[in-house]
XYZ file of C-alpha atoms in Angstrom:
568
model
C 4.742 -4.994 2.417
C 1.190 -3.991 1.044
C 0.786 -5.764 -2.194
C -2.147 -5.621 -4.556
C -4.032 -9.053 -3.845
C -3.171 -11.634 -5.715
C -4.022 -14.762 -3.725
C -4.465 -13.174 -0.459
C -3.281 -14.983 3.040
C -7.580 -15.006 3.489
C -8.252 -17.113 0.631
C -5.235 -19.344 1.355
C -6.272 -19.905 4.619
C -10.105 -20.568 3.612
C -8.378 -23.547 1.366
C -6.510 -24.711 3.654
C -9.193 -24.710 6.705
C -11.733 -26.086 4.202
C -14.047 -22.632 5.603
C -15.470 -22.151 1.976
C -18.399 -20.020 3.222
C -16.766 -16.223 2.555
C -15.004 -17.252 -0.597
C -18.283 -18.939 -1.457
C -20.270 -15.974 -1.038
C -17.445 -14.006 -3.217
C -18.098 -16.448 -6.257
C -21.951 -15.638 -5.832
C -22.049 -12.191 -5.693
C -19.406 -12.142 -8.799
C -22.373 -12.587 -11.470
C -21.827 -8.587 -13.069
C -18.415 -7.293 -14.280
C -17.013 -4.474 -13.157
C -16.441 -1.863 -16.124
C -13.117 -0.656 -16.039
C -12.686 2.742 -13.836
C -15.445 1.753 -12.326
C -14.083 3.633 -8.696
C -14.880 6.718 -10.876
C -18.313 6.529 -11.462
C -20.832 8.117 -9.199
C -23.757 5.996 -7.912
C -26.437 7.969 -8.715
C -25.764 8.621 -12.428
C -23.964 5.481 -13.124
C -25.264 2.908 -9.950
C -21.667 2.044 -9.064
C -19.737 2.868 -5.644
C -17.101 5.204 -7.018
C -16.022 8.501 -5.781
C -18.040 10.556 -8.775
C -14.788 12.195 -10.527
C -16.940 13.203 -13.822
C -19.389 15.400 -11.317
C -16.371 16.717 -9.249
C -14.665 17.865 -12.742
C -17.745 19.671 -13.527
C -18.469 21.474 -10.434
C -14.561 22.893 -10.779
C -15.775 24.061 -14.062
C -19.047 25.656 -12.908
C -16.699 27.898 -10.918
C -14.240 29.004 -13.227
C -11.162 27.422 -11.298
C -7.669 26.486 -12.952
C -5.519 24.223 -11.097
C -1.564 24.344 -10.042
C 0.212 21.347 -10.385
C 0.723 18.821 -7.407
C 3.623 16.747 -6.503
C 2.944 13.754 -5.089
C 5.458 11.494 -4.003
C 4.335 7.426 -4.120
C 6.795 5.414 -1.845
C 6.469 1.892 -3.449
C 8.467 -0.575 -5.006
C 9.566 1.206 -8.251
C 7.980 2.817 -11.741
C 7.617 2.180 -14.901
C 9.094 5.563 -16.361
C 8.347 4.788 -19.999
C 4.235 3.826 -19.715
C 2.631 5.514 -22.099
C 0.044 7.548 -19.676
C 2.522 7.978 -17.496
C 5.515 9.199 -18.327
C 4.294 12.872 -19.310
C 2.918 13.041 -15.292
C 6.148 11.832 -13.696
C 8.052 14.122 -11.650
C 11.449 15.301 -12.945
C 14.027 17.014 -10.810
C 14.485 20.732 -12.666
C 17.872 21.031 -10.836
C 19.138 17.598 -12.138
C 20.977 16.897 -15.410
C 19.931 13.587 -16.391
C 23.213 10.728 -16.267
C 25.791 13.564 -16.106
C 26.971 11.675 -12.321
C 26.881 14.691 -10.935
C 24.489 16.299 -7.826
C 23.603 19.519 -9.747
C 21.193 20.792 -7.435
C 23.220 19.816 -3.845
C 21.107 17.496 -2.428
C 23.178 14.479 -1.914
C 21.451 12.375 -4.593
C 23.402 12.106 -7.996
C 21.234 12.276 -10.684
C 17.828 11.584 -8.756
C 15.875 13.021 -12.160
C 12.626 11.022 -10.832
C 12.997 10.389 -7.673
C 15.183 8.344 -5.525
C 15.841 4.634 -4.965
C 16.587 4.172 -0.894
C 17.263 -0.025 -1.494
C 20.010 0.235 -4.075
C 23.587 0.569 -4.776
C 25.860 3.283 -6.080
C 27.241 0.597 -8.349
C 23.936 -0.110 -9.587
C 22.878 -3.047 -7.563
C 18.884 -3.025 -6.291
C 17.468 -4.469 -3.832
C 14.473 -6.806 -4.678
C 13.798 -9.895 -1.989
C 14.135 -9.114 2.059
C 12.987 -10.884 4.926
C 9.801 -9.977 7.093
C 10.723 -7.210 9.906
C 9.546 -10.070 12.716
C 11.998 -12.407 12.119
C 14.498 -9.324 11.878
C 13.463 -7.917 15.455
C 13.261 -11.857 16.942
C 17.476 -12.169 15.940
C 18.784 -8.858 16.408
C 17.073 -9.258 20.157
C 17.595 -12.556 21.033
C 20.716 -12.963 22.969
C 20.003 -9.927 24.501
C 16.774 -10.872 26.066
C 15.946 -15.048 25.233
C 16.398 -16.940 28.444
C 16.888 -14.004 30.506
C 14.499 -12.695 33.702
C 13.633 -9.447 32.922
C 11.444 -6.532 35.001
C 9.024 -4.638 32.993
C 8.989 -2.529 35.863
C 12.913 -1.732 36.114
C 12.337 -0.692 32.336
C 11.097 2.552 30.598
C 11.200 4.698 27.586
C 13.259 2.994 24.578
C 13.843 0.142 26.714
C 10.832 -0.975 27.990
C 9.727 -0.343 23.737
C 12.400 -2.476 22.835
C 11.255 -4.901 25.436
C 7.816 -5.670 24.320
C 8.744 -5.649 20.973
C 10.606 -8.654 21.715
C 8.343 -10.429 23.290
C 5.270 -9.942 20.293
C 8.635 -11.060 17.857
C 8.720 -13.935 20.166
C 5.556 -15.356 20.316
C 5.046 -14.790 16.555
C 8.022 -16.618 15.472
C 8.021 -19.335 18.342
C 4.068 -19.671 18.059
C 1.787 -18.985 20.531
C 0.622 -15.445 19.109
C -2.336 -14.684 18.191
C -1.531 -15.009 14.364
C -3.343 -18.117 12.280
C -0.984 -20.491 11.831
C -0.505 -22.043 8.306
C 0.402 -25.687 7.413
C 3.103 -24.789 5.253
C 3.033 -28.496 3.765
C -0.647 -28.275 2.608
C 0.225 -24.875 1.179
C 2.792 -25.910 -0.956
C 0.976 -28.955 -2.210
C -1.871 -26.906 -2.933
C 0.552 -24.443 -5.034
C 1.586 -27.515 -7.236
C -1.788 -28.636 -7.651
C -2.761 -25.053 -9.053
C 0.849 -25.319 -10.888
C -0.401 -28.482 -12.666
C -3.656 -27.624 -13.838
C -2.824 -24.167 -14.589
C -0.147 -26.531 -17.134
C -3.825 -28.558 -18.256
C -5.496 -25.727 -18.852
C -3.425 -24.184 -20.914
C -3.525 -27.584 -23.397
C -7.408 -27.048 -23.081
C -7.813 -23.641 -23.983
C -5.232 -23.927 -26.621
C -3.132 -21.055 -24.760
C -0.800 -20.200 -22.547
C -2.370 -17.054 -21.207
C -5.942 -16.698 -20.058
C -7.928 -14.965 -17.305
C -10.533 -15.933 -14.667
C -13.433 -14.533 -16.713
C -12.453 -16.837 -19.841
C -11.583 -20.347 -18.050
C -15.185 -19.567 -17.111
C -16.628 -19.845 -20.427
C -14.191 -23.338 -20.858
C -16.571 -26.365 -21.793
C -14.418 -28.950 -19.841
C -14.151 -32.333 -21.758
C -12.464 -34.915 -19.334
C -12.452 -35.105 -15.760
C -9.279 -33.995 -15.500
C -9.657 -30.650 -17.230
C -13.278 -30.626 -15.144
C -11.107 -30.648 -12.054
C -8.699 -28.496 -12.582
C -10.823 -25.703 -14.220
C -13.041 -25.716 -10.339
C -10.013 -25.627 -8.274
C -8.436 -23.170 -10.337
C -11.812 -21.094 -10.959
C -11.761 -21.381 -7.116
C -8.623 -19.273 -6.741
C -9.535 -17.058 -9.091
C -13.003 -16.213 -7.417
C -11.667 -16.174 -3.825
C -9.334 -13.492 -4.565
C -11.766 -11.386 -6.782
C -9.522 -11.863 -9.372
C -11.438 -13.064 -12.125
C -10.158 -10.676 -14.547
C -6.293 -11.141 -13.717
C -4.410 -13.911 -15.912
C -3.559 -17.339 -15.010
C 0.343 -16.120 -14.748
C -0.555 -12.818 -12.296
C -2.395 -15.629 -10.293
C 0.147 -18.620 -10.377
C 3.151 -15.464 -9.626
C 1.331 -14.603 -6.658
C 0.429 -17.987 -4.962
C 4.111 -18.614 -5.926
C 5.364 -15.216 -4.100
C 2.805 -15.347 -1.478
C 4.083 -19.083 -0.826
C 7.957 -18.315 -0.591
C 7.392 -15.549 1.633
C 5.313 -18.376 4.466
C 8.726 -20.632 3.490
C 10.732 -17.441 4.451
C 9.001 -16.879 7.559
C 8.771 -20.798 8.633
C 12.556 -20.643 8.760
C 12.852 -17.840 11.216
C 12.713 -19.776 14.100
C 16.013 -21.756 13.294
C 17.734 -19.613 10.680
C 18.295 -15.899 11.324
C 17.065 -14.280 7.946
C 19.763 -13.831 5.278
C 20.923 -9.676 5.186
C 19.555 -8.903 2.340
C 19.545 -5.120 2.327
C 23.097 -4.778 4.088
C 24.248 -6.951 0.795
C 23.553 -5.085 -1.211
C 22.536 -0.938 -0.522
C 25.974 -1.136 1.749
C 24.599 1.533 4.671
C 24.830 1.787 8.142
C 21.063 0.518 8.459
C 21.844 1.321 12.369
C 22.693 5.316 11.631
C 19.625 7.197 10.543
C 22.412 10.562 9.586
C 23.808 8.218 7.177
C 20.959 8.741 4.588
C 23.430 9.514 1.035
C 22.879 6.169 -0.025
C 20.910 4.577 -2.560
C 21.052 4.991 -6.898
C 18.017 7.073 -9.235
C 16.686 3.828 -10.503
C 13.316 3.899 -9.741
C 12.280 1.256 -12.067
C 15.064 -1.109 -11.068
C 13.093 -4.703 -11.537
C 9.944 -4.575 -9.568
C 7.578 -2.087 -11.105
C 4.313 -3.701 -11.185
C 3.124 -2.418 -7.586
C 4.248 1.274 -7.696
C 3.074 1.374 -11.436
C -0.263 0.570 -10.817
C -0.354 3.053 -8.003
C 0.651 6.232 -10.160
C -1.434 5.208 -12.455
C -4.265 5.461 -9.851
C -3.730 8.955 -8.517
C -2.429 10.205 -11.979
C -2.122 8.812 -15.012
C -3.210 10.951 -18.250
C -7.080 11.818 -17.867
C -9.068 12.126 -21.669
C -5.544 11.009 -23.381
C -7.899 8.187 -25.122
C -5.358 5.979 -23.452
C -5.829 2.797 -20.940
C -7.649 4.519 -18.259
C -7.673 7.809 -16.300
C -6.225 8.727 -12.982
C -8.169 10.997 -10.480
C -6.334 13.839 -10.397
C -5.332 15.723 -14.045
C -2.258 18.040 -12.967
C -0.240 15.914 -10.670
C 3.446 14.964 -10.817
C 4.395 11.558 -9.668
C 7.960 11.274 -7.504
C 9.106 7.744 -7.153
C 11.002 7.114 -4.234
C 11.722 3.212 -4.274
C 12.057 1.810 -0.330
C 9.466 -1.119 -0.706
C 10.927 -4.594 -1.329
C 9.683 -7.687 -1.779
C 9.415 -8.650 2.081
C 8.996 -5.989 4.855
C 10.913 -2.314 4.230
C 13.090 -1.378 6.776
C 12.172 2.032 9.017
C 15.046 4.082 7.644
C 14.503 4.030 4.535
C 11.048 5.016 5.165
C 12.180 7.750 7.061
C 13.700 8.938 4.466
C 11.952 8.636 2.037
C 9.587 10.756 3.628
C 11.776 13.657 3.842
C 13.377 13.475 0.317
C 9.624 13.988 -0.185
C 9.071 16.998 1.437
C 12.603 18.471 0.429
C 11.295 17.803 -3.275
C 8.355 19.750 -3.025
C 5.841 16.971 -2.212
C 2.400 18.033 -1.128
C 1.067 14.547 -0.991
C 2.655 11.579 -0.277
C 1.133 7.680 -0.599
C 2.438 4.852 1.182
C 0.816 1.636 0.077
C 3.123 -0.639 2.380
C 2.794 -2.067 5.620
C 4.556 -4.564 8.358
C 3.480 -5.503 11.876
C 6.730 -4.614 13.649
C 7.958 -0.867 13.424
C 11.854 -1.201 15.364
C 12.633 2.123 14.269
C 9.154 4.213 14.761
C 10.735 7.259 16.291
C 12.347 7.481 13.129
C 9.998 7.654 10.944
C 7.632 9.658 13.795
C 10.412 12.585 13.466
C 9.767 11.966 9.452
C 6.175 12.488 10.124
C 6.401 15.547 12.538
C 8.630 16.844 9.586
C 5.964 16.308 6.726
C 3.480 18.154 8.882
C 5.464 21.547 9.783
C 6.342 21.680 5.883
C 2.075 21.170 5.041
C 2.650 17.810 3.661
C -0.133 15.326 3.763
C 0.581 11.599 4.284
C -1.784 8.994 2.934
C -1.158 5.012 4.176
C -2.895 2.068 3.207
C -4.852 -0.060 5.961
C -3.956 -3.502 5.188
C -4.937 -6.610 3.631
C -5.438 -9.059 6.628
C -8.760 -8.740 7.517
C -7.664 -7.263 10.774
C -9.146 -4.845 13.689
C -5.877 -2.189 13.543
C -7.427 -1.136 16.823
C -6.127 -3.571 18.227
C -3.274 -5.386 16.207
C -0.553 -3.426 14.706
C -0.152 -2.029 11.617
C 2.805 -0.247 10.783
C 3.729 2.763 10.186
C 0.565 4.441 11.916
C -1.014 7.867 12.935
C 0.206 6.988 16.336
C 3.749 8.815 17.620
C 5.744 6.142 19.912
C 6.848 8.912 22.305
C 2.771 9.237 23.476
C 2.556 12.761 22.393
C -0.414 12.812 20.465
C -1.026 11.847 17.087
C -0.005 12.763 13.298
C -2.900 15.382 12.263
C -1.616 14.952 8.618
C -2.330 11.466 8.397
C -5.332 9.410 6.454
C -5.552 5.877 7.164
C -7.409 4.100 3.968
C -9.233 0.850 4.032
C -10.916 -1.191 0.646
C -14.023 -0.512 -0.678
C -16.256 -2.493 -3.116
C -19.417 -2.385 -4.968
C -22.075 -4.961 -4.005
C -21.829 -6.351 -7.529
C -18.584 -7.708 -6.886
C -18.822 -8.937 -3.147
C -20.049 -6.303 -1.205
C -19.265 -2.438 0.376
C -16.463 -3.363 1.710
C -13.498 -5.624 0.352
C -13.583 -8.764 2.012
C -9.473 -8.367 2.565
C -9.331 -4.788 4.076
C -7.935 -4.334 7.585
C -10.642 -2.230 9.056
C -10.429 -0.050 12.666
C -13.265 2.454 14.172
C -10.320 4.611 15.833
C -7.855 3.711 13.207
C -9.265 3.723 9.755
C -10.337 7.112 9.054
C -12.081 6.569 5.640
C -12.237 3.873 2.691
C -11.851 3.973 -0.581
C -12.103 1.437 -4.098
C -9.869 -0.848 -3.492
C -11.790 -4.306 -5.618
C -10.346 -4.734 -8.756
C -8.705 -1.353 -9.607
C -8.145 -1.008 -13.255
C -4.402 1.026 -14.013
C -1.150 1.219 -15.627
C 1.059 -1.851 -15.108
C 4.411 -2.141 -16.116
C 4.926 -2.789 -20.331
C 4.672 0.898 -21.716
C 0.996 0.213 -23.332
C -0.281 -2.619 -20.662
C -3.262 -1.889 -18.236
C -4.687 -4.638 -15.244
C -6.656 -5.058 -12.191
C -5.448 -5.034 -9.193
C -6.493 -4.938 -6.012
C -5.718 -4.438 -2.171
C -5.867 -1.167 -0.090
C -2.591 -0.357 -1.678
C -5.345 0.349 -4.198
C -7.129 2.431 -2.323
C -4.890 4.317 -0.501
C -3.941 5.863 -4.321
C -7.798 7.079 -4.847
C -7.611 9.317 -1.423
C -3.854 9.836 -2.474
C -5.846 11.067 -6.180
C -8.783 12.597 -4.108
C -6.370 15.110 -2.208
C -4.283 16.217 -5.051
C -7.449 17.025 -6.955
C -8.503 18.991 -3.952
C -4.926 20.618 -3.930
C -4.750 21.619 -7.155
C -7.877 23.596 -6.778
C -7.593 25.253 -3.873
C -3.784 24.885 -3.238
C -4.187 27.111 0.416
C -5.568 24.381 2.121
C -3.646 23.230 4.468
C -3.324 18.854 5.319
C -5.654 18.829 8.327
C -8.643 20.877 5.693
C -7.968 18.743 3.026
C -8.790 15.612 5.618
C -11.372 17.215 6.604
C -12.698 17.933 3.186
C -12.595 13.729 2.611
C -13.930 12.705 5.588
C -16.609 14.894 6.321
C -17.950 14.453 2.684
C -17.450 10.530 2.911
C -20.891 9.042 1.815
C -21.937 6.536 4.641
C -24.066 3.608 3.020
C -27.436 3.197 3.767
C -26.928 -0.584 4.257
C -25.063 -2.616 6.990
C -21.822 -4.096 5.552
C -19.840 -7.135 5.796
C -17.529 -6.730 8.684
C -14.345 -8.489 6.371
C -13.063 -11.849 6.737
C -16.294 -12.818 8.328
C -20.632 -13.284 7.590
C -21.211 -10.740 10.127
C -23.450 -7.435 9.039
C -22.578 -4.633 10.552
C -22.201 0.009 10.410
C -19.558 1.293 8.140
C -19.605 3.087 11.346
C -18.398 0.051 13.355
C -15.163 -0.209 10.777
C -13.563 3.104 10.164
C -13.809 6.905 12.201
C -16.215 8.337 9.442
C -17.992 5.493 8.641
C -17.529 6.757 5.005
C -16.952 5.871 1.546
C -14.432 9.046 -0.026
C -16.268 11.292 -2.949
C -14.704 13.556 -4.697
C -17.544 15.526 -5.783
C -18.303 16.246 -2.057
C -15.235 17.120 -1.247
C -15.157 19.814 -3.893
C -17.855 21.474 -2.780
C -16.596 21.659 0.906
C -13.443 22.521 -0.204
C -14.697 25.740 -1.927
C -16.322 27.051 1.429
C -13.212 27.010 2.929
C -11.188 30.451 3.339
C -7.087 30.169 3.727
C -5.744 30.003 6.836
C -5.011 33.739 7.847
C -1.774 34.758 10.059
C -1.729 31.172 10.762
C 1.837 30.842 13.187
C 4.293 29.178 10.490
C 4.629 25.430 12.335
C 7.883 25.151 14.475
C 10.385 22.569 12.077
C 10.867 19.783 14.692
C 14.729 19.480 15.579
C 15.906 16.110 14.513
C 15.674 13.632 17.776
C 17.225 10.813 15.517
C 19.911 9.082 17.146
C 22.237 5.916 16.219
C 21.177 3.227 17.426
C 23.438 -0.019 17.957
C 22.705 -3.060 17.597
């Protein structure tokens, strides 16, 4: 899973490796704040990296257009359906009659008013922990394949897929992949060293809740509360989180450390079943897809919160902060746990999407093993012959996609080309908080069509009237996810591949070389993503109104379902 960085697995591992140098350079270029919204702003008229919203607003305007309301559909880990700038944008099921248990409008889901929850139980149970889809792929394969002399050659097809899957499982969880390894021991004694003076600090500020930005102004008076303001100051910088509070920072290193301790045990211990516990499915039968509850909020919010809030939450309401688009309706549909999703109910979720009206659909999640791909391919194939667009989130690794996976992808299994309604999305900055480009973003000259502001996003987060930063291409996959509804709205006849095209060819390249991320090196936007291209809106606009609609266009052949159970 995607989450917005917290203590990311880079600034772990620069702790841990003693490699200050990046997270160094991080703390020195923090010396100016970010104002809030600043991924809004245009750089001309306000000398920040946004996507100029304001300008894009008023050249709609200057041409007299109204705008039709959007549905987009955000696949995360659940909403907060009570946020104040929120909950007047949320999608709501006109065929549904809220908590009257029955399926009103025929669809299969009981009561799905917002959206649909694809990791809970009809008795109300939800899904919050799961394990990481390696360690899955690594049991479920082993006594088929461990020990064994196998051909490649003799192999083909599903087989030969199922095959090499096995093998990357195997070398990830046995070692000898190409992944960094961490010392889980140093981690975890570095988590109860930022435990304990996150305890001192609060005696020395004379609170228990503070952020980055204010330990900062802390006149340490002993050594002790010296020390433990740098190492904790450290964290804080390193993650570009300086405006986050000591208990978002402490959760994450906490969550981020109990997922390692989850994956250290997958060697010996096959991962507890989670999901079967407790949604109750046939996670083996993609036709058994009735299953699931309509809580949407269920008791992991913060992620998908923050993301709505992104594309849509109330613009000029005087309230927290405004989304990018202004006449969008959010879907929920909650597949995202904590841990890696599982392929079906991604699959899925995709299609409730696009049966629900859906033009847009954001998927700020990730995993580097895809089992079920074909599944969620067919999902894909679906979205595009209904004119859905599909919007995905890069990654937070610091990672060449072209050449390590990243899951699901623009890429169909089968080798038959690849998803023309896609838009892969990597992190943007501004170079007064670190640089161009976020120094966490997965990045990919084939693979990464555009980026996007993805450094310390300001949005809704779960608590009716709270805002926060955030940050993380799940972050930036939102502001294209914004960027298309806008464009949508607008000019509602353009089809997926325009409005791509619209965003990428208007993507401003900088004029500078970048940081290529997770390393010193300068180098092209170019060299990092297809376009080369920061998104703006205002550009996109302005392309978008040359465009004419599609005439006579042959309506797109709906792809006959090639989903087939598969036991395991």
């Amino acid at each position: 899973m995607i989450k917005p960085v917290k203590v990311t697995g880079l600034a772990v591992a620069l702790v841990l490796t003693g490699i200050a140098s990046q997270a160094q350079q991080d703390t020195h270029a923090q010396t100016e704040e970010l104002p809030k919204g600043w991924h809004l702003l245009d750089k001309a008229k306000d000398g920040y990296y946004g996507i100029s919203v304001d300008k894009a607003y008023e050249f709609i305007k200057s041409k007299n257009l109204k705008g039709k309301t959007v549905v987009v559909a955000v696949i995360d880990s659940g909403v907060d359906t009570l946020h104040e700038d929120l909950k007047e944008i949320l999608w709501k099921n006109p065929k549904e009659i809220p908590g009257n248990g029955i399926d009103d409008d025929g669809n299969g889901y009981v009561d799905d008013v917002y959206g649909w929850n694809f990791i809970g139980n009809k008795d109300g149970r939800n899904l919050k922990q799961d394990s990481y889809e390696g360690a899955r792929v690594y049991h479920k394969l082993k006594a088929k394949y461990d020990g064994k002399k196998w051909d490649p050659a003799s192999l083909k097809g599903d087989d030969l897929i199922e095959y090499n899957t096995w093998l990357k499982a195997k070398a990830r969880i046995e070692g000898g992949g190409d992944e960094p390894q961490i010392d889980l021991t140093l981690l975890k004694r570095l988590l109860r060293g930022a435990q304990k003076g996150d305890s001192i600090l609060q005696v020395a500020m004379g609170k228990e809740s503070f952020t980055g930005n204010d330990l900062d102004t802390l006149s340490a008076k002993t050594p002790v509360d010296k020390a433990a303001k740098e190492n904790l100051l450290y964290l804080f910088r390193a993650n570009q989180s300086m405006e986050q509070s000591n208990k978002e920072l402490i959760g994450g290193f906490e969550e981020f450390v109990s997922g390692e301790e989850r994956k250290a045990e997958a060697k010996d211990k096959v991962p507890p079943s989670y999901r079967k516990d407790v949604v109750g499915d046939n996670e083996d039968d993609i036709n058994d897809k009735y299953y699931g509850n309509p809580d949407v909020m269920a008791s992991t919010p913060f992620h998908g919160t923050h993301v709505a809030g992104i594309i849509g939450a109330v613009r000029n309401n005087g309230k927290g902060m405004d989304g990018v688009a202004d006449n969008v309706r959010i879907m929920m549909i909650r597949a995202v746990p904590d841990g890696d999703e599982h392929d079906k109910d991604i699959a899925l979720a995709i299609r409730y999407a696009v049966d629900n009206g859906a033009r847009v659909i954001n998927m700020s999640f990730g995993k580097d093993f895809s089992p079920q791909k074909k599944w969620i391919d067919d999902a894909v194939r679906y979205a595009d012959s209904k004119g859905v667009l599909l919007v995905h989130a890069a990654g937070n690794d610091s990672k060449n996609v072209d050449t390590a996976d990243n899951f699901p992808n623009a890429a169909f299994q089968d080798g038959k080309g690849r998803a023309t309604n896609w838009i892969t999305v990597g992190a943007s900055g501004d170079p007064k908080a670190g640089g161009i480009t976020a120094s966490f973003s997965n990045y990919g000259k084939k693979e990464v069509d555009v980026f996007a502001p993805g450094v310390r996003i300001y949005s809704t987060i779960p608590g009716t009237t709270t805002y926060g930063n955030a940050q993380g291409t799940s972050m930036a996959s939102p502001v294209v996810a914004g960027a298309a509804a806008f464009l949508l709205e607008y000019f509602p006849y353009l089809t997926p591949e325009q409005v791509k095209f619209c965003l990428e060819k208007s993507a401003r390249v900088p004029e500078v070389k970048v940081n290529k991320p997770g390393t010193d090196e300068e180098v092209p936007l170019t060299e990092l993503s297809r376009t080369g291209g920061v998104i703006n809106v205002y550009e996109a606009a302005k392309i978008a109104a040359t465009l004419q609609p599609v005439k006579a266009a042959p309506q797109k052949k709906t792809p006959k379902p090639t989903l087939q159970n598969k036991k395991g």
